Structure formats: C-alpha cells, structure tokens
XYZ file of C-alpha atoms in Angstrom:
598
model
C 89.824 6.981 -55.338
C 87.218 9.267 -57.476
C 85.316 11.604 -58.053
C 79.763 10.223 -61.015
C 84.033 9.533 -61.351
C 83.358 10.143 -60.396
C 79.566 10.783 -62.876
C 77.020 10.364 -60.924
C 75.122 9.148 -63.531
C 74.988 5.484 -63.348
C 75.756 2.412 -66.142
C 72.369 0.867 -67.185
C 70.644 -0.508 -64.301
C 68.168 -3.135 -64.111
C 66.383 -2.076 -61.275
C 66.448 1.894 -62.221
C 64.730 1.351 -65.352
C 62.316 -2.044 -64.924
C 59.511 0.486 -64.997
C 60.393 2.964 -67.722
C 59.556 1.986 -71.578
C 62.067 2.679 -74.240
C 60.756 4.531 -77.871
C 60.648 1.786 -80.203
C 59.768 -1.353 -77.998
C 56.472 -0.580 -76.773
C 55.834 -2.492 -73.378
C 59.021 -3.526 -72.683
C 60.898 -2.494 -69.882
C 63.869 -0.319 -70.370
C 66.754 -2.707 -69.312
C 64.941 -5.253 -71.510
C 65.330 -3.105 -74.781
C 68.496 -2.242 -74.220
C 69.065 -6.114 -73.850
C 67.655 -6.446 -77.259
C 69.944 -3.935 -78.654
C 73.312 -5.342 -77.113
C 73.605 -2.786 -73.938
C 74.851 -4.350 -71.292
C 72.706 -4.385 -68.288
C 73.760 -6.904 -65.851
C 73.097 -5.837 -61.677
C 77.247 -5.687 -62.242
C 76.553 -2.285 -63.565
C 76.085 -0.648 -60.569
C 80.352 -0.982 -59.988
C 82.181 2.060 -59.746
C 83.607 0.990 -62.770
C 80.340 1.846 -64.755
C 78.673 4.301 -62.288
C 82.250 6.197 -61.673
C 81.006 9.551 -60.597
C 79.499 8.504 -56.903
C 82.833 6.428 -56.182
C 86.171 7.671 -54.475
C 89.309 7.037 -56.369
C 91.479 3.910 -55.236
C 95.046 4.060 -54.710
C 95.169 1.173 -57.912
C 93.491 0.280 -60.948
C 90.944 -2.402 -61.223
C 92.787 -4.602 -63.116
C 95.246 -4.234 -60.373
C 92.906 -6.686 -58.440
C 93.009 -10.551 -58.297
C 89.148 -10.406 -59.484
C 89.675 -8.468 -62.732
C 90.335 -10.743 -64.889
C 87.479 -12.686 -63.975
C 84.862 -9.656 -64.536
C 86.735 -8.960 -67.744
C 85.426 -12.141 -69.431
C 81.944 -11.393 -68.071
C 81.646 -7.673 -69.487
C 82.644 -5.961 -72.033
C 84.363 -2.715 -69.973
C 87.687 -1.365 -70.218
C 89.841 -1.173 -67.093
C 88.922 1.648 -64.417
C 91.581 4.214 -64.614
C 90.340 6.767 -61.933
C 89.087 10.209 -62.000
C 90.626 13.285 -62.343
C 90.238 15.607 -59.430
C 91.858 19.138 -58.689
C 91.773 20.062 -54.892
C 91.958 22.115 -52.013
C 92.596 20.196 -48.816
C 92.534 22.006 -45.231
C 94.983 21.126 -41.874
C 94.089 21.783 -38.563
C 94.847 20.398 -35.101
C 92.118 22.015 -33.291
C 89.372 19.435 -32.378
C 86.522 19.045 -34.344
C 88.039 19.852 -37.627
C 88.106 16.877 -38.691
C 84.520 15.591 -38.239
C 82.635 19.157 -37.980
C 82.792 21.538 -40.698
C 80.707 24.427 -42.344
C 81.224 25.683 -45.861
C 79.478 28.383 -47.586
C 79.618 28.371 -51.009
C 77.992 29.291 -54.884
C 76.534 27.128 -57.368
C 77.663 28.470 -60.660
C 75.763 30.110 -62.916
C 76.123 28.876 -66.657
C 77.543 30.407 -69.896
C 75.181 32.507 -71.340
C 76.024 31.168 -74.808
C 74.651 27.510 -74.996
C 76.668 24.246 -75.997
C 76.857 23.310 -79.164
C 77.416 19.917 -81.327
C 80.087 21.090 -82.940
C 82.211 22.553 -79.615
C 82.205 26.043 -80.673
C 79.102 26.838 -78.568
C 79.520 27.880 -74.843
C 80.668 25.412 -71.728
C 77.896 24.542 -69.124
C 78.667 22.995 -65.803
C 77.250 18.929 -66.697
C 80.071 19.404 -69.145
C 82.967 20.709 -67.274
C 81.840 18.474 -63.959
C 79.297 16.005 -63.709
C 80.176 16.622 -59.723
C 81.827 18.945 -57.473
C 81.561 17.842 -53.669
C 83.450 18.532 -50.048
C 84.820 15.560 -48.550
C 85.866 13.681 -45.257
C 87.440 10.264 -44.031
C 84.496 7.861 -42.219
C 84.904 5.104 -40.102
C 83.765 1.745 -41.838
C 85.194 -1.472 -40.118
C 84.379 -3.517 -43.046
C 86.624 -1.786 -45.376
C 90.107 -1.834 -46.361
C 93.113 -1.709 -45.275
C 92.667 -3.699 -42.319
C 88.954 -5.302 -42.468
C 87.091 -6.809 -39.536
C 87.142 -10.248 -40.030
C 88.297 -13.921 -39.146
C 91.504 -13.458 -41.213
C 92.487 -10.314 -40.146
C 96.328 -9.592 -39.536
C 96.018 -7.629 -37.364
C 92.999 -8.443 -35.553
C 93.578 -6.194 -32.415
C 93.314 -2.662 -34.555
C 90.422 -3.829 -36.523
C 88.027 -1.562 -35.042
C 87.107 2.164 -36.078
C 86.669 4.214 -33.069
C 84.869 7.412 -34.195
C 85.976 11.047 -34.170
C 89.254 9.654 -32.979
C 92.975 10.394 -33.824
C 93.315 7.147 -32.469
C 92.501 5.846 -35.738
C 96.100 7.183 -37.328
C 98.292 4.282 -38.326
C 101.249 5.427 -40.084
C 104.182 3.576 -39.694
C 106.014 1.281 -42.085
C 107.028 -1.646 -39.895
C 104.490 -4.438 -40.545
C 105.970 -6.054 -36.969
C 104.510 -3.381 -35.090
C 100.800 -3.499 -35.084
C 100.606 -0.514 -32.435
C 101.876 2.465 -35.388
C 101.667 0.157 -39.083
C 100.010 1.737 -41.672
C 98.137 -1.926 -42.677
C 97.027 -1.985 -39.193
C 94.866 1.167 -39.689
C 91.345 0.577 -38.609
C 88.984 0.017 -41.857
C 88.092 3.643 -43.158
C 85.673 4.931 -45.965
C 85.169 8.538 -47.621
C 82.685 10.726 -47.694
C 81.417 12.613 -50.533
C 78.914 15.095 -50.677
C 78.774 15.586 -54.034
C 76.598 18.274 -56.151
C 75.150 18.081 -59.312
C 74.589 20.375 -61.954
C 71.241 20.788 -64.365
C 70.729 20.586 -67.874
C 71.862 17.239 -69.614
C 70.276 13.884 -69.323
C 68.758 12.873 -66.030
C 69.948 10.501 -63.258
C 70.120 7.647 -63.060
C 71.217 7.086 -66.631
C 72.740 10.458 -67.370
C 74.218 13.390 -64.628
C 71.903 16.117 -64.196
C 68.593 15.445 -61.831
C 66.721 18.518 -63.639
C 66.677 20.736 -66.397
C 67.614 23.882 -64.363
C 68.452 22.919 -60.589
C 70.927 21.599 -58.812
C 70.665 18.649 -56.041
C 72.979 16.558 -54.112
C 73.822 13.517 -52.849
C 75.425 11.751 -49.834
C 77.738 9.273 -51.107
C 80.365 7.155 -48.964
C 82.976 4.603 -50.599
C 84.505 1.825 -48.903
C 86.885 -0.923 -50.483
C 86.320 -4.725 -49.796
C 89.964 -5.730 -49.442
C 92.426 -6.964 -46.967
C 95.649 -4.819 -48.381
C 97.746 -6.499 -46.274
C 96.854 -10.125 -48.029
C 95.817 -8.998 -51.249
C 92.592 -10.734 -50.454
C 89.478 -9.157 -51.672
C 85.681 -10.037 -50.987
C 83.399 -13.213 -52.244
C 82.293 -13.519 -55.742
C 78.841 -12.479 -54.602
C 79.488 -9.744 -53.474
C 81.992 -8.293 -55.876
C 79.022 -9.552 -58.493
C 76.530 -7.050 -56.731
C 78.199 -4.565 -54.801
C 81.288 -4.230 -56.659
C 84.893 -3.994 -54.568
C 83.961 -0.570 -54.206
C 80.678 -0.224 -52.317
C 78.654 2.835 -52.502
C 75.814 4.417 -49.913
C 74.305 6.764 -51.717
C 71.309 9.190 -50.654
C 69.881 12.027 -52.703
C 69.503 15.240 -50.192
C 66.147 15.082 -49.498
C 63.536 18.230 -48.118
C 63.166 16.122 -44.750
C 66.129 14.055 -44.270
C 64.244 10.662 -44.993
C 66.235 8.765 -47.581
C 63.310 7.973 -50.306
C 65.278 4.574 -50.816
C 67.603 2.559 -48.576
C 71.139 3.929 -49.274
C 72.904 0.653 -49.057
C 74.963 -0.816 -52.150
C 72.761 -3.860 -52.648
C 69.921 -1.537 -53.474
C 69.753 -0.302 -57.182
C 66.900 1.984 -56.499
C 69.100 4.375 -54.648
C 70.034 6.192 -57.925
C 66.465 7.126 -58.584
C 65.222 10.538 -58.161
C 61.817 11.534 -56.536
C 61.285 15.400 -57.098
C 58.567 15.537 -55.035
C 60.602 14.575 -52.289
C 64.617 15.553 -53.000
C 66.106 18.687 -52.445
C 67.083 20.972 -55.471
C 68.913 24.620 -55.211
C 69.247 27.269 -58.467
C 72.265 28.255 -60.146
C 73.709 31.372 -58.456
C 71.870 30.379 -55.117
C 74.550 30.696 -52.258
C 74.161 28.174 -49.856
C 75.174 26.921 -46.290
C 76.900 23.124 -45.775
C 76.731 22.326 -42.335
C 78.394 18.644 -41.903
C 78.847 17.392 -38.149
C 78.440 14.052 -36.536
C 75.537 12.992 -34.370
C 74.667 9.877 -32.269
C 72.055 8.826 -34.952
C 74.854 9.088 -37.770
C 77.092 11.816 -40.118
C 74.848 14.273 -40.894
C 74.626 16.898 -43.873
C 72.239 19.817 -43.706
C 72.136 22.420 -46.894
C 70.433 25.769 -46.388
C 70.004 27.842 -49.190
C 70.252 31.275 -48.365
C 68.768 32.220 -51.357
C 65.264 30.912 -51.137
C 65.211 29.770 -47.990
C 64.521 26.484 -47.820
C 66.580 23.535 -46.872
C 67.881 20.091 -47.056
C 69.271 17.121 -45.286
C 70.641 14.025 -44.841
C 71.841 11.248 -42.170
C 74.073 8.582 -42.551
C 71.973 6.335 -40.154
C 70.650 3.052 -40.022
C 67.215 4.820 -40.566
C 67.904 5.631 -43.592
C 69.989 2.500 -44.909
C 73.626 3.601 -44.711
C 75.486 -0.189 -44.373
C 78.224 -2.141 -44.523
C 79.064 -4.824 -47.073
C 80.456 -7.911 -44.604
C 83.724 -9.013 -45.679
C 83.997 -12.473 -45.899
C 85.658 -13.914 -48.850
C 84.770 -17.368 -48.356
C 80.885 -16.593 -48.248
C 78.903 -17.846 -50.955
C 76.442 -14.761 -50.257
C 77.110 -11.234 -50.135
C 75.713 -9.394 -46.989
C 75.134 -5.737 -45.178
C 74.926 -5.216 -41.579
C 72.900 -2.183 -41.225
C 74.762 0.734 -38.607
C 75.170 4.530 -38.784
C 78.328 5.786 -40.123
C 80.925 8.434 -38.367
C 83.870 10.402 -39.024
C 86.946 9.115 -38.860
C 89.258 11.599 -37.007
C 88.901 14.673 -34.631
C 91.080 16.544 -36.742
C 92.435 16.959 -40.397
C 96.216 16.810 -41.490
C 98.641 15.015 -43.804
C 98.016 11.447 -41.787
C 94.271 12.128 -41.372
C 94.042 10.260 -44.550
C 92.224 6.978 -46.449
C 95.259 4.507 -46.838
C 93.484 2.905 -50.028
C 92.640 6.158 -51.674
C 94.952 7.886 -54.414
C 94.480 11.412 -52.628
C 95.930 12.161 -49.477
C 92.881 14.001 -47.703
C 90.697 14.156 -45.275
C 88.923 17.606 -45.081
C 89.063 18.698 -48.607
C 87.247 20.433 -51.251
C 87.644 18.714 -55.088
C 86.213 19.240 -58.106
C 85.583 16.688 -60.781
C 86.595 17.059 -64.223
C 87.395 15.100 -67.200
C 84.224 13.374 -68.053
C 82.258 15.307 -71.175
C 83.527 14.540 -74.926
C 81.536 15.907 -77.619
C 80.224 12.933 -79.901
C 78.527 13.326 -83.210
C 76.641 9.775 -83.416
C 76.485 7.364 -80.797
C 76.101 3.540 -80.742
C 73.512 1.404 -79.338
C 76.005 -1.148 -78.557
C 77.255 -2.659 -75.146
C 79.192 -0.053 -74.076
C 77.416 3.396 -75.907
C 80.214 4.023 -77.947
C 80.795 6.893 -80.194
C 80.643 5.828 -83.932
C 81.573 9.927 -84.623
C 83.778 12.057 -82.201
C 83.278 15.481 -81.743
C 84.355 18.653 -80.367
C 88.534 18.669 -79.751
C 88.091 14.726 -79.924
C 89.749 14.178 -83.462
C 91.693 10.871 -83.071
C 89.775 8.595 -84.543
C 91.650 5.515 -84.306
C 90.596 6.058 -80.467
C 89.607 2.889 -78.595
C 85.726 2.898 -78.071
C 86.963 1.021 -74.061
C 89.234 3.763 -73.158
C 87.203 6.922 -72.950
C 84.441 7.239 -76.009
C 82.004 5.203 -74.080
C 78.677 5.728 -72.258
C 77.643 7.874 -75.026
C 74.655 10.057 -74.531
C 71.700 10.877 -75.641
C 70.797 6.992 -77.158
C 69.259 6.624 -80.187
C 65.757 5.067 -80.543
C 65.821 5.621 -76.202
C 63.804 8.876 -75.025
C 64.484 8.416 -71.599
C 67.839 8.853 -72.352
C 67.271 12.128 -74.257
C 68.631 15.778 -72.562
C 66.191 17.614 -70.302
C 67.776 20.689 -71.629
C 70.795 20.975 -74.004
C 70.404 18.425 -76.542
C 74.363 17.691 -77.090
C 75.620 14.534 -77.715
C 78.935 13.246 -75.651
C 80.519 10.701 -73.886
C 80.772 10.224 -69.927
C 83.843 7.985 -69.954
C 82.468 5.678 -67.828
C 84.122 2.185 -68.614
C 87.298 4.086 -68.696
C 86.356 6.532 -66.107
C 88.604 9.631 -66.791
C 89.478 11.344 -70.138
C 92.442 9.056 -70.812
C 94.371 11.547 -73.571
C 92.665 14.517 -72.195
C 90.656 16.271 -75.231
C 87.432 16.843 -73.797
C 85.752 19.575 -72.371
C 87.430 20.396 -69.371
C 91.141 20.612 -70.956
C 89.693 23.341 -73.235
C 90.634 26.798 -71.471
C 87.340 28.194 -72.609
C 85.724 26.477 -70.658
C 87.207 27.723 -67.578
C 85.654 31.298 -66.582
C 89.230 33.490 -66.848
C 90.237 31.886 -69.934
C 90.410 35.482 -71.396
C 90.664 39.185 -70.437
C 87.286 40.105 -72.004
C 84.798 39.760 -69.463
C 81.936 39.476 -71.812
C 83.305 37.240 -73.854
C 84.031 35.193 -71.054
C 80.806 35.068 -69.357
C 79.421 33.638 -73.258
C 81.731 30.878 -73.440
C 82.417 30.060 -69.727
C 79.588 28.955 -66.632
C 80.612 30.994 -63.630
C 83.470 30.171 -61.204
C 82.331 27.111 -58.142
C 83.120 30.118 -54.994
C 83.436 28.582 -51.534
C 84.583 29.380 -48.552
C 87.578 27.753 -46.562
C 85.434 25.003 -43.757
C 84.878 25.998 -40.395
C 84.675 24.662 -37.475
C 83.219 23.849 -33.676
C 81.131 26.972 -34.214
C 83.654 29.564 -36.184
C 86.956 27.544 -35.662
C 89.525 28.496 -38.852
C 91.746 25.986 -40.429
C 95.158 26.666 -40.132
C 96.793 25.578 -43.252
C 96.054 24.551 -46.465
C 96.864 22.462 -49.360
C 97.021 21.803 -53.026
C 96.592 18.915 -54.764
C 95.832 17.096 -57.678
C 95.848 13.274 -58.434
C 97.289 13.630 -62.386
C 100.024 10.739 -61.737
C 97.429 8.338 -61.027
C 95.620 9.017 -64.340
C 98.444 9.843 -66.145
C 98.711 6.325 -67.975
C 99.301 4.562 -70.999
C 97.241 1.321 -71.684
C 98.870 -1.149 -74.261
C 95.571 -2.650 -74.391
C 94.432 0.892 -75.626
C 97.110 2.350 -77.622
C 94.718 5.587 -78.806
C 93.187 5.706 -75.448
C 95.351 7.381 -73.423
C 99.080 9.529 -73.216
C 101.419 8.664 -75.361
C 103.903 7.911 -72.482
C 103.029 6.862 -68.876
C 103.707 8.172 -66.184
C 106.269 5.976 -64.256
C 104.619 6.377 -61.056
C 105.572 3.215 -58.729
C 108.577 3.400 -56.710
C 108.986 0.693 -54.375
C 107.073 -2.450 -54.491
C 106.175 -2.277 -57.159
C 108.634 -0.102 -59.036
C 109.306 1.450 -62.561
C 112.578 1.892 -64.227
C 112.637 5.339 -63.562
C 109.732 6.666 -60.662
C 108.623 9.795 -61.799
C 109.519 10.090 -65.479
C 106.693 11.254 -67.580
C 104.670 12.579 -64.374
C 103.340 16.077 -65.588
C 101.139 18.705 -64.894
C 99.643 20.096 -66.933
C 98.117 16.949 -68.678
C 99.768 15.587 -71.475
C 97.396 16.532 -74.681
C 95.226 19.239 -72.547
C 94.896 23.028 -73.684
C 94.211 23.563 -70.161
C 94.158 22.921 -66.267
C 91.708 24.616 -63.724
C 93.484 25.709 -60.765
C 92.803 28.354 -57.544
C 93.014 31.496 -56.675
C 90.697 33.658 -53.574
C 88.466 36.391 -54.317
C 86.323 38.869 -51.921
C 82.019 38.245 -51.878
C 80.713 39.929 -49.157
C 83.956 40.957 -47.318
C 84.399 37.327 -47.066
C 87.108 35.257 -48.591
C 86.443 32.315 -51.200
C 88.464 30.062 -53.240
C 87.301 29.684 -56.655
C 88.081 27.559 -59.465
C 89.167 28.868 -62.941
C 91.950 30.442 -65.445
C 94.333 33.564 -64.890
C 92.186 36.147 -65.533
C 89.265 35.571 -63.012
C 89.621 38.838 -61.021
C 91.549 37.600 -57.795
C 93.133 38.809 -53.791
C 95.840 36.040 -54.628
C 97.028 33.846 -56.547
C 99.211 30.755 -56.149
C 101.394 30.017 -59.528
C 98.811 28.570 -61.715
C 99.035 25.118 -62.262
C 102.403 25.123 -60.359
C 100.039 25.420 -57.279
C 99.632 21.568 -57.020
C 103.483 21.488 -56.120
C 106.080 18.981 -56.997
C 105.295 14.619 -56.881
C 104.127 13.652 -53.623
C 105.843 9.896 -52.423
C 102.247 7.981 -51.789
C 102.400 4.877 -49.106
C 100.025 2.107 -48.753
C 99.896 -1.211 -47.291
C 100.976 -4.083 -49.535
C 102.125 -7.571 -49.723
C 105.669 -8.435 -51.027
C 106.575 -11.299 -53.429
C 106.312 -13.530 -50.568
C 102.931 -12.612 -49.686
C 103.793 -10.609 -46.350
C 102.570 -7.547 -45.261
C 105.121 -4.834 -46.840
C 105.031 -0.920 -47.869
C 104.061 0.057 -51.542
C 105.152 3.486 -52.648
C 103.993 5.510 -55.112
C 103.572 8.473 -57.256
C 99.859 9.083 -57.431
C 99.637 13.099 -56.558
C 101.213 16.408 -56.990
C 100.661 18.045 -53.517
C 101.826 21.580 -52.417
C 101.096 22.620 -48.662
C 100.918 25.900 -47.645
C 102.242 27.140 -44.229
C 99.167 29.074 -43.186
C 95.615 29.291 -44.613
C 95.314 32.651 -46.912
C 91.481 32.647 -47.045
C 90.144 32.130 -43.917
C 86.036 32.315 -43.643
C-alpha cells in the first residue's frame, strides 16, 4: 500500500515553500529557485509517488495504471515500487476490536554514537524509519474497489456502513454481488504514523524537530473502479494523485492547523506552537476509537504529562476526493471518516492494499542511503553514493533520489545530524536493499555486547499488543511482511533493483513460475528486523530488532513472517469483466493464540 513510504517527508511542494527563501536567490520563493535549478516542483508532487511516506501501499505498481504513462512524459520520476514494511497484525472476534483500540508503547531512544558520512558512525531512528505507525481499515465510499458512482458495477454495495462486518466481501464469483470481493464497499487505511527527530524538517525532509518526536493522522484511499480498471479524471489524478492523502499533524488541542484534505498542500506544514511533540524514551498512551464527530486519536504521554489529539471530522477537513472520471474538475465532499469493521481478522482487510490487515502494528524501513554529494537536479540525485551503497552504475530513478541536505538550499539543511542520504522517494523503497536498514547494526541486538550495541544501534520501538472496549485482549496474532511486492526487478532500471524478480502473479495475471525468486530475507540485505516480546513493567511488549535483544520469546527470526501468502483482489479479465487477480505480495505467518497479551 505503504508505509513518508511511506517518508513523510514530502517531494517539493509549491505551496509548502511559496514563503520560504532559498540561500543563493535572495527574494525568491523556494519552489521558484528550485525551478531555476531544474527541481521539479509541479502541485503533482504532492502524489504518493513523491511524498511516499504518508501513503499506504497498493496492491500494484503505478505503472500498473492506465494513467502512468501519461504522468511519465510529464515528470521525470521513476515508477512507484512500494514500501517495505515488517508487521505485527492482531485477530479478534470480540466487538470493538476492530474500530477501538489502545496501545501503549516507547519511542526509542537513539544510538549514543552519532551517524556518520562515511556509515561507520552509529544508526539513529530518521535513518532506520522515517515512520513507524499503528493502523486500521476506514470506511471511504469514494475509494476503490467498488466506488460510489454512476458507473458502478455493483451499485447496490457501494456504500460503507461504519463499524460494520457488514462491510466483508470476500467471495470470488463476480455474479454474486451479495459475497464478491469487487463488490466490497469503498474502504481506506488509516495510519497513525510517528516521526522521529534529528534530520531535515517536514515538509521537505522527515523529522519535525531536532530532538522530538510528533505524529500525524494520515488516511489513504485509491481513486479506482478495480472492477473496470477505470481510474479518476485527469484533474484530479493531476492534484490529488490516485492515491489521496488526509493528513493532520497531532496537534495540543485537536484543531487541525490546516484542512487535512488532499487538495490542500499546506497540510504538510508544521506549526510548533501548535502540534504535539513527545521525547525519545517517553512512554506513551494511543487511545484510537470512533466517535459521532469522526475517528479519533488521542496520545498521552505518560512521561510529561501532556497530551495530544486528533479527529478525522469534517471540522477539521478530513474529505473525500469524488470519483468521477469524466469530470473535467477534481472535487472533495467534506464528511467525517469511520472505521471500517467491528472486528479484526484475515477478511477484515483493504482489497486494494498489498498487506492483508486491518488492526496492525508496522514499521517502515528501507528509505535512508548514505550519499556523499547530491545533485540539484529534478529528481535530487546522488552524484556520490555512500555508506554500503557501492554500485555505482545505480540508476539515479530507482532509489538514489530525493537526496538530502541540497546544496546552495538552507532550508533543506539537517536540524541535527548533518548526513547526507537519499529518501528513495521516486522509487519509494530501497530497490537492491543496501541502505541503512539492511545493515544489522543498525538493529539494537545486532551483537552480544550490550555496550557496543547501545553505540551503534537507537533503542528497540516497545509496544504493547492493542486493547480493546476498555481492557478487551486480542486473541491471535500475526506476522507479516510485504517483501514479494518489493521484491522486483525493473528492466527500465537494471542497477536499481534485485538481480532477479520475484515471480509474484499467479492468476490473472500470471508468471511462468508464481513464487520463484520470492525471498526473505531480501536479496542484497545484511539484515532483516523481525519480533520478539520482552517484560517492562510486568507488562508484555513486542519489540523490533536482531537476536540478541534480551527476550520472553522468540518466533524463528526472520522465518517469523511464514511461508508466501496467495493475495486476491478484484480485477478485470482480457475481456474487460470483473474477474479475480491473485498474487504473491506477502509472507504471512498466523499464530494460534496471542503470546503477549497487554
């Protein structure tokens, strides 16, 4: 789907920098200098395809899409390949657990050693994330697979009813509208994503402050009719992209401080005096329940005390983007969102999104390569790759792009660290996985000394397993990562990616031989993160790492995210009917019972 995949940190916007002035071109507004220079800056920018890290990943790529082609002539980007995004999903039948849930959990501290050009330094958290976040399925109408509008297949099932099982549509008969997976009421996902300090600040880079944390309410929906393979007007695929993105900063009162709705380009802005930030090492308190005025998000830090909040309401600007391909205008109609389901399970799930979750828990890695010199040029290239990054004859489009810090551009300089590296973001993901997060020192439990892991590694993300309806455990859990997805080799971009693909479509469409080169670990990567529980407070939490983080359990290492899981989604067939794709897009393991329960 996606995980700031998404960075958070945004391509060059028009509106987010009309008021800043670059070093070097006195007067001029930001987006204008960067004209001068080559960067593109068109409103198009604002596409998950360039601002990655607030945007779910899809079950396809972009150039997957009827529209890509088009776009491709008009920018100079790479196609979106998808994010790479370890998991932990949770099952439960018990009402409520699917649209109420309460998480307690750690921000990491960093490495005590600090980063370093050269990669030999210590690993902190804007380079092994540029977002973690917990996650759950929303009702949006407007939004694939099955869109409210006049051409609708299945016009009977086009509504979202909220906090309903209702909503589950999992059959594979397109001739029965009552159970088909295409006739599954429109659905978005929710992200509530953090983000960690240090780097270059939003809304060109992925940190919002030198030393705190904040966060962010983001929900992605998809403007296409799946079972058509019809996708929104020009307009609005020129503005809001075909993945549309609400996106609110927490804020210290709950009032958005700009309309979240994804024809606003101010939304990425930050306003300190207003937004809510948290410390490293503060525990904290996610309380996320639905409400008549909207989804809503509160964040108590039981460190300091104070508190933060957001609601998905029309208040505060959460919207749809109307489908309706034959428009020649792109428009919103302004309404709160809601959950999706009353409960959380293997067909509580997004039918356009590469993951199979609801109620889960993901990290986000794959998005930080060390980069000696970077380019002023359209897409931020790196002239000089750093770090592990060695292969030189690697394609600037694939994943040495939206290079940062920018010469001759102080607002694009660190508020901290001053490293140099790439955020991947025309290419999304680290395609041939050599950057920061495949390097197993910078995973805390990369090695048996303790101090020497606390120099090179930022503290474990520890979190408890959701709650719910007031104390309510999950019953089971899951593993999962999305590695087939991103798994692939682009003949466009022979040094951009794996040297083999992996052959991950089965039925319509299908490879020679579904499955083949589907791996885990990554081809190319020193390492994979994976889970394991420990004890804080008598309390159990997950936590993220290598095999040596002191642990209650364990689950196999990277064997944890299981064996290929078969993926359907709604699809057309060479006729243009409604027919079943299948696909490899995820490892998935489920476990029988949940071993760390809050």
């Amino acid at each position: 789907m996606r995980r700031f995949v998404a960075i958070a940190a945004a391509a060059l916007m028009i509106g987010a920098f009309g008021s800043i002035s670059a070093s070097g071109a006195a007067g001029k507004p930001a987006a204008d200098a960067f004209g001068q220079r080559g960067v593109n800056t068109a409103p198009f920018s604002h596409w998950c395809n360039t601002n990655g890290v607030t945007c779910a990943e899809p079950y396809q790529n972009w150039e997957d899409f009827p529209w890509f082609d088009r776009v491709k002539q008009r920018v100079n980007i790479s196609e979106y390949i998808g994010h790479d995004e370890p998991s932990v999903l949770f099952y439960s039948h018990g009402a409520g657990s699917g649209n109420d849930n309460t998480y307690s959990l750690t921000l990491p501290r960093e490495a005590t050693m600090k980063p370093r050009q050269d990669g030999s330094g210590g690993t902190w958290n804007f380079q092994q994330h540029p977002a973690f976040w917990v996650g759950m399925a929303m009702c949006d109408s407007q939004s694939a697979p099955n869109p409210n509008w006049s051409g609708s297949t299945y016009p009977g099932s086009t509504h979202c009813t909220a906090d309903s099982d209702s909503n589950i549509f999992n059959g594979d008969d397109p001739s029965d509208p009552s159970s088909y997976i295409g006739a599954h009421p429109g659905t978005a996902f929710m992200e509530m994503q953090f983000y960690p300090p240090g780097w270059v600040k939003w809304p060109v880079g992925n940190s919002c402050d030198a030393h705190k944390w904040c966060a962010a309410l983001n929900i992605d929906s998809l403007s296409e009719d799946m079972n058509q393979n019809v996708v929104n007007n020009d307009a609005c695929l020129n503005s809001a992209g075909i993945e549309p993105v609400n996106f609110a900063y927490i804020t210290k009162t709950g009032v958005a401080t700009s309309s979240a709705d994804p024809l606003n380009n101010d939304r990425f802005n930050l306003d300190p005096a207003k937004d809510f930030f948290m410390g490293s090492g503060d525990r904290v308190r996610v309380h996320m329940s639905d409400t008549p005025a909207g989804f809503t998000v509160v964040i108590n830090d039981l460190t300091t005390g104070t508190s933060g909040s957001m609601v998905a309401s029309s208040a505060n600007g959460f919207a749809s983007v109307n489908f309706d391909p034959s428009a020649s205008s792109c428009s919103l109609t302004t309404h709160p969102f809601h959950p999706a389901y009353s409960t959380t399970g293997e067909n509580t799930r997004v039918p356009w999104a590469a993951h199979s979750y609801n109620v889960a828990f993901s990290d986000e890695i794959g998005h930080f390569e060390f980069c000696n010199k970077v380019r002023a040029d359209s897409i931020l290239s790196c002239a000089k790759p750093g770090g592990f990054d060695s292969n030189s004859g690697e394609n600037p489009g694939a994943d040495d792009n939206y290079c940062l810090p920018v010469p001759g551009f102080s607002f694009t300089n660190s508020s901290l660290i001053n490293v140099k590296g790439c955020l991947g973001v025309f290419g999304d993901s680290d395609l041939d996985f050599d950057g920061v997060s495949y390097d197993e020192h910078a995973w805390a439990g990369s090695t048996p000394n303790a101090a020497a892991d606390r120099a090179l590694a930022a503290r474990p993300i520890q979190f408890t397993s959701p709650t719910f309806s007031g104390g309510q455990n999950m019953s089971r859990v899951a593993f999962e990562a999305d590695l087939p997805r991103i798994e692939d080799f682009r003949p466009d971009a022979p040094f951009g990616g794996v040297q083999f693909n992996c052959q991950r479509f089965i039925v319509n469409p299908s490879d020679p031989h579904p499955g083949a080169h589907c791996v885990k670990p990554p081809p190319q990567s020193r390492f994979y993160p994976f889970y394991s529980t420990t004890t804080l407070g008598g309390k159990c939490n997950w936590q993220e790492g290598g095999p040596y983080l002191p642990a209650t359990e364990r689950f196999g290492g990277v064997k944890e995210y299981g064996p290929l899981l078969v993926n359907r989604y709604p699809s057309t067939d060479d006729q243009g009917n409604p027919a079943i794709s299948t696909r490899f897009n995820d490892f998935r393991n489920i476990v029988s019972h949940n071993p760390c329960p809050a």
